[in-house]
Amino acid sequence: MKKTILLIHTGGTISMHVNKESGAVVPDTTNPLIHESKRLEKIANIIELEAYNLPSPHITPQKMLELRNLILHTIQKMKIDGVVITHGTDTLEETAYFLELTTKLEIPIVLTGAMRSSNELGADGVYNLVESVRVASSEGAKNKGVLVVMNDEIHSAMNVTKTSTSSVATFQSPQYGPLGLVTKTMIHFHHAPMKREYVEVLKLDKKVALFKVYAGMDADLIHAAIDYHYDGVVLEGLGQGNIPPAVLPVIEELIRLHIPVVLVSRCFNGIAQGVYGYQGGGKMLEDMGAIFAIGLNGQKARLKLLIGLNQVDEPMDLKKFFI
């Protein structure tokens, strides 16, 4: 018996084409993927919705929340066995992680995209879409959290990140690897997430800034987060989570004002943690009250802090939330 899959389009390269005159990749007025329903019907019963037709840099946390609400509203009205979302790749990992933290569904939610537009040689959009519907229809995908499926690989929303500007193999999970593989005949899972988290969010009133730390950095730019009334700050620190000494005064001020400061590493691999005790070292920051996010990159730590600050229940213990 075929599964029923909710297919939601949001735009991105997967729905764009190359303009023959200018050579620029631009959005289509009509998403070309909408014409693929007959191909997909061979795999599952498809319920198709177009939430947006936007390039992924236009996707905001507010639109991620609207997408979450659309999914929950639809599955309350009808029986859905899985969800597939087409999305631009630039912010795909952020939307995936937002949905991972704000949904608690048994059925799979799968995000996919394309690195080549619909009329380019070697276009990968339709292929990735078909593979994603296959994954969302599989029993093995249940209770695995939000997934990203591209280039024959299945990744966890928590770990996956875009690693190349143009390669079709751009989505990787550094240190962890994919959860599974898609072949011509089967969906093969060989890993599963250790835990899942859920936060109830109804609105996004708070603001969180993200700064990349660099050699010789001063405090002025970070101080703007105080001046413009941000509610939290995430720093992509050096190494295991260290900063130049000149930045220390503003970190102290943020913590004194009860504005949470979260540290991740700007390194591609490894975990940020309070190790070094010198001026600006991670141990010193931890003792001051900075929070270390384990296993997250900067953009995901920003979303996690944003979600934590906007939860509907009593204020959470953010330090525990980031462990």
PDB file of C-alpha atoms in Angstrom:
ATOM      1  CA  MET A   1       0.000   0.000   0.000  1.00  0.00           C
ATOM      2  CA  LYS A   2       1.419   3.359  -1.034  1.00  0.00           C
ATOM      3  CA  LYS A   3       2.205   5.949   1.638  1.00  0.00           C
ATOM      4  CA  THR A   4       0.770   9.470   1.591  1.00  0.00           C
ATOM      5  CA  ILE A   5       3.497  12.116   1.415  1.00  0.00           C
ATOM      6  CA  LEU A   6       3.018  15.837   1.991  1.00  0.00           C
ATOM      7  CA  LEU A   7       5.253  17.640  -0.527  1.00  0.00           C
ATOM      8  CA  ILE A   8       5.921  21.310   0.292  1.00  0.00           C
ATOM      9  CA  HIS A   9       7.818  23.614  -2.063  1.00  0.00           C
ATOM     10  CA  THR A  10       9.660  26.692  -0.779  1.00  0.00           C
ATOM     11  CA  GLY A  11      11.785  27.659  -3.811  1.00  0.00           C
ATOM     12  CA  GLY A  12      15.563  27.666  -4.266  1.00  0.00           C
ATOM     13  CA  THR A  13      17.818  26.483  -7.095  1.00  0.00           C
ATOM     14  CA  ILE A  14      15.765  23.300  -7.357  1.00  0.00           C
ATOM     15  CA  SER A  15      12.935  25.474  -8.734  1.00  0.00           C
ATOM     16  CA  MET A  16      15.065  27.876 -10.841  1.00  0.00           C
ATOM     17  CA  HIS A  17      16.421  27.978 -14.395  1.00  0.00           C
ATOM     18  CA  VAL A  18      19.376  29.512 -16.214  1.00  0.00           C
ATOM     19  CA  ASN A  19      18.445  32.610 -18.227  1.00  0.00           C
ATOM     20  CA  LYS A  20      19.839  31.962 -21.727  1.00  0.00           C
ATOM     21  CA  GLU A  21      20.566  35.619 -22.388  1.00  0.00           C
ATOM     22  CA  SER A  22      22.218  36.686 -19.132  1.00  0.00           C
ATOM     23  CA  GLY A  23      23.487  33.328 -17.867  1.00  0.00           C
ATOM     24  CA  ALA A  24      22.083  34.129 -14.420  1.00  0.00           C
ATOM     25  CA  VAL A  25      20.212  31.532 -12.393  1.00  0.00           C
ATOM     26  CA  VAL A  26      16.772  33.010 -11.668  1.00  0.00           C
ATOM     27  CA  PRO A  27      13.458  31.842 -10.152  1.00  0.00           C
ATOM     28  CA  ASP A  28      10.710  30.531 -12.422  1.00  0.00           C
ATOM     29  CA  THR A  29       7.298  32.124 -12.138  1.00  0.00           C
ATOM     30  CA  THR A  30       5.947  28.587 -11.842  1.00  0.00           C
ATOM     31  CA  ASN A  31       7.908  25.966  -9.923  1.00  0.00           C
ATOM     32  CA  PRO A  32       8.930  23.319 -12.524  1.00  0.00           C
ATOM     33  CA  LEU A  33       8.800  20.592  -9.894  1.00  0.00           C
ATOM     34  CA  ILE A  34       5.035  20.891  -9.750  1.00  0.00           C
ATOM     35  CA  HIS A  35       4.987  19.063 -13.098  1.00  0.00           C
ATOM     36  CA  GLU A  36       6.715  16.016 -11.574  1.00  0.00           C
ATOM     37  CA  SER A  37       3.692  14.730  -9.637  1.00  0.00           C
ATOM     38  CA  LYS A  38       3.028  11.884 -12.101  1.00  0.00           C
ATOM     39  CA  ARG A  39       6.565  10.548 -11.632  1.00  0.00           C
ATOM     40  CA  LEU A  40       6.207  10.769  -7.835  1.00  0.00           C
ATOM     41  CA  GLU A  41       2.778   9.105  -7.817  1.00  0.00           C
ATOM     42  CA  LYS A  42       4.508   5.865  -8.743  1.00  0.00           C
ATOM     43  CA  ILE A  43       6.167   5.949  -5.314  1.00  0.00           C
ATOM     44  CA  ALA A  44       3.517   7.485  -3.046  1.00  0.00           C
ATOM     45  CA  ASN A  45       0.262   9.385  -2.934  1.00  0.00           C
ATOM     46  CA  ILE A  46       1.333  13.024  -3.128  1.00  0.00           C
ATOM     47  CA  ILE A  47      -0.352  16.006  -1.487  1.00  0.00           C
ATOM     48  CA  GLU A  48       1.418  19.036  -2.945  1.00  0.00           C
ATOM     49  CA  LEU A  49       1.590  22.547  -1.487  1.00  0.00           C
ATOM     50  CA  GLU A  50       3.626  25.607  -2.413  1.00  0.00           C
ATOM     51  CA  ALA A  51       4.504  27.499   0.762  1.00  0.00           C
ATOM     52  CA  TYR A  52       6.938  29.912  -0.914  1.00  0.00           C
ATOM     53  CA  ASN A  53       8.865  30.371  -4.139  1.00  0.00           C
ATOM     54  CA  LEU A  54      11.896  32.095  -2.647  1.00  0.00           C
ATOM     55  CA  PRO A  55      15.678  31.940  -2.960  1.00  0.00           C
ATOM     56  CA  SER A  56      16.941  30.482   0.300  1.00  0.00           C
ATOM     57  CA  PRO A  57      18.716  33.698   1.445  1.00  0.00           C
ATOM     58  CA  HIS A  58      15.178  35.134   1.668  1.00  0.00           C
ATOM     59  CA  ILE A  59      14.105  32.464   4.185  1.00  0.00           C
ATOM     60  CA  THR A  60      13.900  33.826   7.744  1.00  0.00           C
ATOM     61  CA  PRO A  61      13.258  32.154  11.114  1.00  0.00           C
ATOM     62  CA  GLN A  62       9.721  33.558  10.902  1.00  0.00           C
ATOM     63  CA  LYS A  63       9.170  31.709   7.632  1.00  0.00           C
ATOM     64  CA  MET A  64      10.639  28.565   9.209  1.00  0.00           C
ATOM     65  CA  LEU A  65       8.041  28.895  11.978  1.00  0.00           C
ATOM     66  CA  GLU A  66       5.291  29.362   9.390  1.00  0.00           C
ATOM     67  CA  LEU A  67       6.520  26.221   7.615  1.00  0.00           C
ATOM     68  CA  ARG A  68       6.449  24.289  10.904  1.00  0.00           C
ATOM     69  CA  ASN A  69       2.893  25.494  11.512  1.00  0.00           C
ATOM     70  CA  LEU A  70       1.833  24.504   7.973  1.00  0.00           C
ATOM     71  CA  ILE A  71       3.126  20.973   8.536  1.00  0.00           C
ATOM     72  CA  LEU A  72       1.379  20.596  11.896  1.00  0.00           C
ATOM     73  CA  HIS A  73      -1.865  22.082  10.578  1.00  0.00           C
ATOM     74  CA  THR A  74      -1.912  19.740   7.566  1.00  0.00           C
ATOM     75  CA  ILE A  75      -1.202  16.542   9.477  1.00  0.00           C
ATOM     76  CA  GLN A  76      -3.996  17.417  11.912  1.00  0.00           C
ATOM     77  CA  LYS A  77      -6.477  17.534   9.021  1.00  0.00           C
ATOM     78  CA  MET A  78      -5.443  14.359   7.172  1.00  0.00           C
ATOM     79  CA  LYS A  79      -3.361  11.230   7.536  1.00  0.00           C
ATOM     80  CA  ILE A  80       0.181  11.918   6.366  1.00  0.00           C
ATOM     81  CA  ASP A  81       2.940   9.288   6.414  1.00  0.00           C
ATOM     82  CA  GLY A  82       5.844  11.605   5.700  1.00  0.00           C
ATOM     83  CA  VAL A  83       6.812  15.126   4.667  1.00  0.00           C
ATOM     84  CA  VAL A  84       9.209  16.259   1.928  1.00  0.00           C
ATOM     85  CA  ILE A  85      10.281  19.900   1.624  1.00  0.00           C
ATOM     86  CA  THR A  86      12.125  21.335  -1.385  1.00  0.00           C
ATOM     87  CA  HIS A  87      14.379  24.194  -0.331  1.00  0.00           C
ATOM     88  CA  GLY A  88      17.287  26.318  -1.492  1.00  0.00           C
ATOM     89  CA  THR A  89      20.604  24.940  -0.297  1.00  0.00           C
ATOM     90  CA  ASP A  90      22.130  28.112   1.205  1.00  0.00           C
ATOM     91  CA  THR A  91      19.913  27.999   4.315  1.00  0.00           C
ATOM     92  CA  LEU A  92      18.547  24.455   4.006  1.00  0.00           C
ATOM     93  CA  GLU A  93      20.495  23.197   7.017  1.00  0.00           C
ATOM     94  CA  GLU A  94      19.078  26.000   9.167  1.00  0.00           C
ATOM     95  CA  THR A  95      15.456  25.297   8.226  1.00  0.00           C
ATOM     96  CA  ALA A  96      16.081  21.592   8.804  1.00  0.00           C
ATOM     97  CA  TYR A  97      17.522  22.216  12.268  1.00  0.00           C
ATOM     98  CA  PHE A  98      14.735  24.663  13.168  1.00  0.00           C
ATOM     99  CA  LEU A  99      12.171  21.981  12.309  1.00  0.00           C
ATOM    100  CA  GLU A 100      14.202  19.383  14.228  1.00  0.00           C
ATOM    101  CA  LEU A 101      13.943  21.456  17.424  1.00  0.00           C
ATOM    102  CA  THR A 102      10.312  22.534  17.020  1.00  0.00           C
ATOM    103  CA  THR A 103       8.578  19.318  15.918  1.00  0.00           C
ATOM    104  CA  LYS A 104       8.181  15.975  17.688  1.00  0.00           C
ATOM    105  CA  LEU A 105       6.696  13.742  15.024  1.00  0.00           C
ATOM    106  CA  GLU A 106       7.117  10.021  14.472  1.00  0.00           C
ATOM    107  CA  ILE A 107       6.770  10.471  10.717  1.00  0.00           C
ATOM    108  CA  PRO A 108       9.857  11.616   8.796  1.00  0.00           C
ATOM    109  CA  ILE A 109      10.407  15.172   7.612  1.00  0.00           C
ATOM    110  CA  VAL A 110      12.874  15.229   4.714  1.00  0.00           C
ATOM    111  CA  LEU A 111      14.443  18.329   3.157  1.00  0.00           C
ATOM    112  CA  THR A 112      16.080  18.325  -0.239  1.00  0.00           C
ATOM    113  CA  GLY A 113      17.349  20.749  -2.840  1.00  0.00           C
ATOM    114  CA  ALA A 114      19.543  21.029  -5.904  1.00  0.00           C
ATOM    115  CA  MET A 115      22.922  22.442  -6.836  1.00  0.00           C
ATOM    116  CA  ARG A 116      22.040  22.731 -10.528  1.00  0.00           C
ATOM    117  CA  SER A 117      18.943  24.487 -11.807  1.00  0.00           C
ATOM    118  CA  SER A 118      16.233  22.742 -13.788  1.00  0.00           C
ATOM    119  CA  ASN A 119      17.555  23.455 -17.319  1.00  0.00           C
ATOM    120  CA  GLU A 120      21.274  22.963 -16.623  1.00  0.00           C
ATOM    121  CA  LEU A 121      23.219  19.961 -17.859  1.00  0.00           C
ATOM    122  CA  GLY A 122      23.227  17.358 -15.068  1.00  0.00           C
ATOM    123  CA  ALA A 123      20.360  18.991 -13.151  1.00  0.00           C
ATOM    124  CA  ASP A 124      19.985  17.120  -9.863  1.00  0.00           C
ATOM    125  CA  GLY A 125      16.698  18.502  -8.547  1.00  0.00           C
ATOM    126  CA  VAL A 126      14.232  15.899  -9.803  1.00  0.00           C
ATOM    127  CA  TYR A 127      16.581  13.063  -8.850  1.00  0.00           C
ATOM    128  CA  ASN A 128      16.956  14.370  -5.283  1.00  0.00           C
ATOM    129  CA  LEU A 129      13.205  14.897  -5.035  1.00  0.00           C
ATOM    130  CA  VAL A 130      12.430  11.327  -6.094  1.00  0.00           C
ATOM    131  CA  GLU A 131      15.001   9.947  -3.641  1.00  0.00           C
ATOM    132  CA  SER A 132      13.546  12.099  -0.843  1.00  0.00           C
ATOM    133  CA  VAL A 133      10.029  10.816  -1.456  1.00  0.00           C
ATOM    134  CA  ARG A 134      11.418   7.281  -1.339  1.00  0.00           C
ATOM    135  CA  VAL A 135      13.103   7.996   2.011  1.00  0.00           C
ATOM    136  CA  ALA A 136      10.013   9.690   3.466  1.00  0.00           C
ATOM    137  CA  SER A 137       7.977   6.630   2.432  1.00  0.00           C
ATOM    138  CA  SER A 138      10.300   4.138   4.123  1.00  0.00           C
ATOM    139  CA  GLU A 139       9.580   2.570   7.495  1.00  0.00           C
ATOM    140  CA  GLY A 140      13.219   2.994   8.480  1.00  0.00           C
ATOM    141  CA  ALA A 141      12.941   6.780   8.372  1.00  0.00           C
ATOM    142  CA  LYS A 142      10.438   6.898  11.233  1.00  0.00           C
ATOM    143  CA  ASN A 143      11.625   8.404  14.524  1.00  0.00           C
ATOM    144  CA  LYS A 144      14.933   9.500  12.974  1.00  0.00           C
ATOM    145  CA  GLY A 145      14.149  13.203  13.293  1.00  0.00           C
ATOM    146  CA  VAL A 146      14.393  15.715  10.459  1.00  0.00           C
ATOM    147  CA  LEU A 147      16.520  14.439   7.581  1.00  0.00           C
ATOM    148  CA  VAL A 148      18.361  15.961   4.622  1.00  0.00           C
ATOM    149  CA  VAL A 149      18.531  13.799   1.488  1.00  0.00           C
ATOM    150  CA  MET A 150      20.808  14.752  -1.410  1.00  0.00           C
ATOM    151  CA  ASN A 151      23.267  12.983  -3.658  1.00  0.00           C
ATOM    152  CA  ASP A 152      22.191   9.492  -2.494  1.00  0.00           C
ATOM    153  CA  GLU A 153      22.932  10.257   1.186  1.00  0.00           C
ATOM    154  CA  ILE A 154      20.683  10.688   4.234  1.00  0.00           C
ATOM    155  CA  HIS A 155      21.894  13.139   6.871  1.00  0.00           C
ATOM    156  CA  SER A 156      20.670  14.265  10.277  1.00  0.00           C
ATOM    157  CA  ALA A 157      19.501  17.885  10.498  1.00  0.00           C
ATOM    158  CA  MET A 158      21.698  18.391  13.564  1.00  0.00           C
ATOM    159  CA  ASN A 159      24.960  17.401  11.898  1.00  0.00           C
ATOM    160  CA  VAL A 160      24.617  18.247   8.224  1.00  0.00           C
ATOM    161  CA  THR A 161      26.131  21.380   6.706  1.00  0.00           C
ATOM    162  CA  LYS A 162      26.802  22.801   3.256  1.00  0.00           C
ATOM    163  CA  THR A 163      30.518  22.320   2.578  1.00  0.00           C
ATOM    164  CA  SER A 164      30.929  23.390  -1.045  1.00  0.00           C
ATOM    165  CA  THR A 165      29.580  26.340  -2.988  1.00  0.00           C
ATOM    166  CA  SER A 166      28.770  24.314  -6.090  1.00  0.00           C
ATOM    167  CA  SER A 167      29.444  20.563  -5.792  1.00  0.00           C
ATOM    168  CA  VAL A 168      26.449  18.224  -5.882  1.00  0.00           C
ATOM    169  CA  ALA A 169      28.105  16.455  -2.919  1.00  0.00           C
ATOM    170  CA  THR A 170      28.006  19.676  -0.877  1.00  0.00           C
ATOM    171  CA  PHE A 171      26.010  18.360   2.094  1.00  0.00           C
ATOM    172  CA  GLN A 172      28.196  16.508   4.576  1.00  0.00           C
ATOM    173  CA  SER A 173      28.110  15.705   8.299  1.00  0.00           C
ATOM    174  CA  PRO A 174      31.657  16.401   9.546  1.00  0.00           C
ATOM    175  CA  GLN A 175      32.862  13.933  12.200  1.00  0.00           C
ATOM    176  CA  TYR A 176      29.599  11.974  12.091  1.00  0.00           C
ATOM    177  CA  GLY A 177      28.895  10.985   8.491  1.00  0.00           C
ATOM    178  CA  PRO A 178      25.482  10.245   6.960  1.00  0.00           C
ATOM    179  CA  LEU A 179      22.781   8.247   8.724  1.00  0.00           C
ATOM    180  CA  GLY A 180      22.204   6.159   5.639  1.00  0.00           C
ATOM    181  CA  LEU A 181      22.350   5.723   1.895  1.00  0.00           C
ATOM    182  CA  VAL A 182      19.863   5.635  -0.963  1.00  0.00           C
ATOM    183  CA  THR A 183      20.452   2.980  -3.629  1.00  0.00           C
ATOM    184  CA  LYS A 184      18.455   1.981  -6.693  1.00  0.00           C
ATOM    185  CA  THR A 185      16.745  -0.795  -4.762  1.00  0.00           C
ATOM    186  CA  MET A 186      16.700   0.176  -1.086  1.00  0.00           C
ATOM    187  CA  ILE A 187      16.860   2.807   1.665  1.00  0.00           C
ATOM    188  CA  HIS A 188      19.674   1.758   3.996  1.00  0.00           C
ATOM    189  CA  PHE A 189      20.086   3.305   7.469  1.00  0.00           C
ATOM    190  CA  HIS A 190      23.258   2.428   9.376  1.00  0.00           C
ATOM    191  CA  HIS A 191      23.111   5.081  12.131  1.00  0.00           C
ATOM    192  CA  ALA A 192      20.415   6.752  14.217  1.00  0.00           C
ATOM    193  CA  PRO A 193      20.409   9.935  16.339  1.00  0.00           C
ATOM    194  CA  MET A 194      21.220   9.391  20.025  1.00  0.00           C
ATOM    195  CA  LYS A 195      18.626  11.891  21.228  1.00  0.00           C
ATOM    196  CA  ARG A 196      16.039  14.386  20.044  1.00  0.00           C
ATOM    197  CA  GLU A 197      15.032  17.693  21.609  1.00  0.00           C
ATOM    198  CA  TYR A 198      11.746  19.564  21.393  1.00  0.00           C
ATOM    199  CA  VAL A 199      10.904  23.153  22.274  1.00  0.00           C
ATOM    200  CA  GLU A 200       7.424  24.640  21.989  1.00  0.00           C
ATOM    201  CA  VAL A 201       7.596  27.956  20.139  1.00  0.00           C
ATOM    202  CA  LEU A 202       4.613  30.084  19.125  1.00  0.00           C
ATOM    203  CA  LYS A 203       6.372  33.305  18.130  1.00  0.00           C
ATOM    204  CA  LEU A 204       9.868  34.675  17.630  1.00  0.00           C
ATOM    205  CA  ASP A 205      10.126  37.967  19.480  1.00  0.00           C
ATOM    206  CA  LYS A 206      13.751  37.706  20.601  1.00  0.00           C
ATOM    207  CA  LYS A 207      16.850  38.541  18.562  1.00  0.00           C
ATOM    208  CA  VAL A 208      20.184  36.674  18.497  1.00  0.00           C
ATOM    209  CA  ALA A 209      23.383  37.905  16.832  1.00  0.00           C
ATOM    210  CA  LEU A 210      26.194  35.749  15.432  1.00  0.00           C
ATOM    211  CA  PHE A 211      29.815  36.932  15.242  1.00  0.00           C
ATOM    212  CA  LYS A 212      32.857  35.187  13.771  1.00  0.00           C
ATOM    213  CA  VAL A 213      35.937  35.764  15.921  1.00  0.00           C
ATOM    214  CA  TYR A 214      39.208  36.654  14.163  1.00  0.00           C
ATOM    215  CA  ALA A 215      42.766  37.625  15.037  1.00  0.00           C
ATOM    216  CA  GLY A 216      42.946  41.187  16.395  1.00  0.00           C
ATOM    217  CA  MET A 217      39.182  41.507  16.825  1.00  0.00           C
ATOM    218  CA  ASP A 218      37.937  44.500  18.824  1.00  0.00           C
ATOM    219  CA  ALA A 219      34.831  44.752  20.972  1.00  0.00           C
ATOM    220  CA  ASP A 220      32.983  47.481  19.063  1.00  0.00           C
ATOM    221  CA  LEU A 221      30.998  45.315  16.647  1.00  0.00           C
ATOM    222  CA  ILE A 222      29.882  42.950  19.401  1.00  0.00           C
ATOM    223  CA  HIS A 223      28.932  45.954  21.546  1.00  0.00           C
ATOM    224  CA  ALA A 224      26.413  46.829  18.826  1.00  0.00           C
ATOM    225  CA  ALA A 225      24.398  43.811  20.009  1.00  0.00           C
ATOM    226  CA  ILE A 226      23.873  45.666  23.290  1.00  0.00           C
ATOM    227  CA  ASP A 227      23.196  48.991  21.591  1.00  0.00           C
ATOM    228  CA  TYR A 228      20.571  47.422  19.310  1.00  0.00           C
ATOM    229  CA  HIS A 229      18.916  45.429  22.115  1.00  0.00           C
ATOM    230  CA  TYR A 230      19.763  41.886  21.060  1.00  0.00           C
ATOM    231  CA  ASP A 231      18.681  39.172  23.486  1.00  0.00           C
ATOM    232  CA  GLY A 232      21.561  36.756  22.893  1.00  0.00           C
ATOM    233  CA  VAL A 233      24.957  36.470  21.212  1.00  0.00           C
ATOM    234  CA  VAL A 234      26.715  33.506  19.586  1.00  0.00           C
ATOM    235  CA  LEU A 235      30.468  33.645  18.975  1.00  0.00           C
ATOM    236  CA  GLU A 236      32.331  31.411  16.537  1.00  0.00           C
ATOM    237  CA  GLY A 237      35.478  31.335  18.639  1.00  0.00           C
ATOM    238  CA  LEU A 238      39.033  30.434  17.785  1.00  0.00           C
ATOM    239  CA  GLY A 239      40.115  26.833  18.301  1.00  0.00           C
ATOM    240  CA  GLN A 240      38.223  25.238  21.176  1.00  0.00           C
ATOM    241  CA  GLY A 241      36.359  28.476  21.903  1.00  0.00           C
ATOM    242  CA  ASN A 242      38.838  31.268  22.603  1.00  0.00           C
ATOM    243  CA  ILE A 243      38.771  35.006  21.869  1.00  0.00           C
ATOM    244  CA  PRO A 244      41.270  37.887  21.662  1.00  0.00           C
ATOM    245  CA  PRO A 245      41.707  39.788  24.983  1.00  0.00           C
ATOM    246  CA  ALA A 246      40.228  42.996  23.513  1.00  0.00           C
ATOM    247  CA  VAL A 247      36.827  41.301  23.264  1.00  0.00           C
ATOM    248  CA  LEU A 248      36.694  40.338  26.956  1.00  0.00           C
ATOM    249  CA  PRO A 249      35.166  43.598  28.305  1.00  0.00           C
ATOM    250  CA  VAL A 250      32.092  43.365  26.080  1.00  0.00           C
ATOM    251  CA  ILE A 251      31.609  39.676  26.972  1.00  0.00           C
ATOM    252  CA  GLU A 252      31.690  40.639  30.633  1.00  0.00           C
ATOM    253  CA  GLU A 253      29.143  43.382  29.971  1.00  0.00           C
ATOM    254  CA  LEU A 254      26.818  41.041  28.058  1.00  0.00           C
ATOM    255  CA  ILE A 255      26.849  38.517  30.900  1.00  0.00           C
ATOM    256  CA  ARG A 256      26.371  41.263  33.502  1.00  0.00           C
ATOM    257  CA  LEU A 257      23.282  42.393  31.557  1.00  0.00           C
ATOM    258  CA  HIS A 258      21.982  38.774  31.558  1.00  0.00           C
ATOM    259  CA  ILE A 259      22.370  38.496  27.787  1.00  0.00           C
ATOM    260  CA  PRO A 260      23.459  34.892  27.152  1.00  0.00           C
ATOM    261  CA  VAL A 261      26.724  34.344  25.285  1.00  0.00           C
ATOM    262  CA  VAL A 262      27.144  31.011  23.482  1.00  0.00           C
ATOM    263  CA  LEU A 263      30.528  29.776  22.197  1.00  0.00           C
ATOM    264  CA  VAL A 264      31.121  27.442  19.273  1.00  0.00           C
ATOM    265  CA  SER A 265      34.310  26.859  17.301  1.00  0.00           C
ATOM    266  CA  ARG A 266      34.963  28.276  13.872  1.00  0.00           C
ATOM    267  CA  CYS A 267      36.872  25.053  13.160  1.00  0.00           C
ATOM    268  CA  PHE A 268      35.325  22.527  10.814  1.00  0.00           C
ATOM    269  CA  ASN A 269      35.868  19.601  13.195  1.00  0.00           C
ATOM    270  CA  GLY A 270      36.097  19.162  16.958  1.00  0.00           C
ATOM    271  CA  ILE A 271      34.114  20.458  19.945  1.00  0.00           C
ATOM    272  CA  ALA A 272      34.260  23.851  21.648  1.00  0.00           C
ATOM    273  CA  GLN A 273      35.001  23.591  25.368  1.00  0.00           C
ATOM    274  CA  GLY A 274      36.545  25.584  28.185  1.00  0.00           C
ATOM    275  CA  VAL A 275      40.183  24.457  28.213  1.00  0.00           C
ATOM    276  CA  TYR A 276      42.551  27.429  28.142  1.00  0.00           C
ATOM    277  CA  GLY A 277      42.934  29.667  31.194  1.00  0.00           C
ATOM    278  CA  TYR A 278      44.698  32.684  29.668  1.00  0.00           C
ATOM    279  CA  GLN A 279      43.043  36.065  28.993  1.00  0.00           C
ATOM    280  CA  GLY A 280      40.277  35.281  26.534  1.00  0.00           C
ATOM    281  CA  GLY A 281      40.733  31.517  26.879  1.00  0.00           C
ATOM    282  CA  GLY A 282      37.710  29.258  26.892  1.00  0.00           C
ATOM    283  CA  LYS A 283      38.066  28.267  30.578  1.00  0.00           C
ATOM    284  CA  MET A 284      38.071  31.931  31.571  1.00  0.00           C
ATOM    285  CA  LEU A 285      34.949  32.548  29.443  1.00  0.00           C
ATOM    286  CA  GLU A 286      33.216  29.514  30.943  1.00  0.00           C
ATOM    287  CA  ASP A 287      33.986  30.717  34.473  1.00  0.00           C
ATOM    288  CA  MET A 288      32.515  34.115  33.541  1.00  0.00           C
ATOM    289  CA  GLY A 289      29.238  32.430  32.524  1.00  0.00           C
ATOM    290  CA  ALA A 290      29.599  31.851  28.783  1.00  0.00           C
ATOM    291  CA  ILE A 291      27.849  28.720  27.462  1.00  0.00           C
ATOM    292  CA  PHE A 292      29.597  26.189  25.235  1.00  0.00           C
ATOM    293  CA  ALA A 293      27.518  24.542  22.504  1.00  0.00           C
ATOM    294  CA  ILE A 294      28.592  20.986  21.821  1.00  0.00           C
ATOM    295  CA  GLY A 295      28.638  19.760  18.239  1.00  0.00           C
ATOM    296  CA  LEU A 296      26.958  22.763  16.579  1.00  0.00           C
ATOM    297  CA  ASN A 297      28.187  25.276  14.034  1.00  0.00           C
ATOM    298  CA  GLY A 298      27.507  28.986  14.448  1.00  0.00           C
ATOM    299  CA  GLN A 299      24.344  29.237  12.388  1.00  0.00           C
ATOM    300  CA  LYS A 300      22.702  26.323  14.173  1.00  0.00           C
ATOM    301  CA  ALA A 301      23.771  27.545  17.623  1.00  0.00           C
ATOM    302  CA  ARG A 302      22.164  30.890  16.775  1.00  0.00           C
ATOM    303  CA  LEU A 303      18.880  29.167  15.885  1.00  0.00           C
ATOM    304  CA  LYS A 304      19.011  27.008  19.001  1.00  0.00           C
ATOM    305  CA  LEU A 305      19.538  30.036  21.240  1.00  0.00           C
ATOM    306  CA  LEU A 306      16.778  31.910  19.401  1.00  0.00           C
ATOM    307  CA  ILE A 307      14.372  29.008  19.928  1.00  0.00           C
ATOM    308  CA  GLY A 308      15.402  28.599  23.581  1.00  0.00           C
ATOM    309  CA  LEU A 309      14.823  32.286  24.312  1.00  0.00           C
ATOM    310  CA  ASN A 310      11.395  32.186  22.619  1.00  0.00           C
ATOM    311  CA  GLN A 311      10.028  29.013  24.209  1.00  0.00           C
ATOM    312  CA  VAL A 312       6.531  29.297  25.681  1.00  0.00           C
ATOM    313  CA  ASP A 313       7.327  27.702  29.064  1.00  0.00           C
ATOM    314  CA  GLU A 314       9.322  29.085  31.960  1.00  0.00           C
ATOM    315  CA  PRO A 315      12.875  30.252  31.093  1.00  0.00           C
ATOM    316  CA  MET A 316      14.993  27.183  30.464  1.00  0.00           C
ATOM    317  CA  ASP A 317      18.441  26.330  31.750  1.00  0.00           C
ATOM    318  CA  LEU A 318      20.347  27.314  28.627  1.00  0.00           C
ATOM    319  CA  LYS A 319      23.555  25.640  29.765  1.00  0.00           C
ATOM    320  CA  LYS A 320      21.803  22.271  29.948  1.00  0.00           C
ATOM    321  CA  PHE A 321      19.994  23.012  26.676  1.00  0.00           C
ATOM    322  CA  PHE A 322      23.323  23.266  24.837  1.00  0.00           C
ATOM    323  CA  ILE A 323      24.940  20.124  26.239  1.00  0.00           C
TER     324      ILE A 323
END
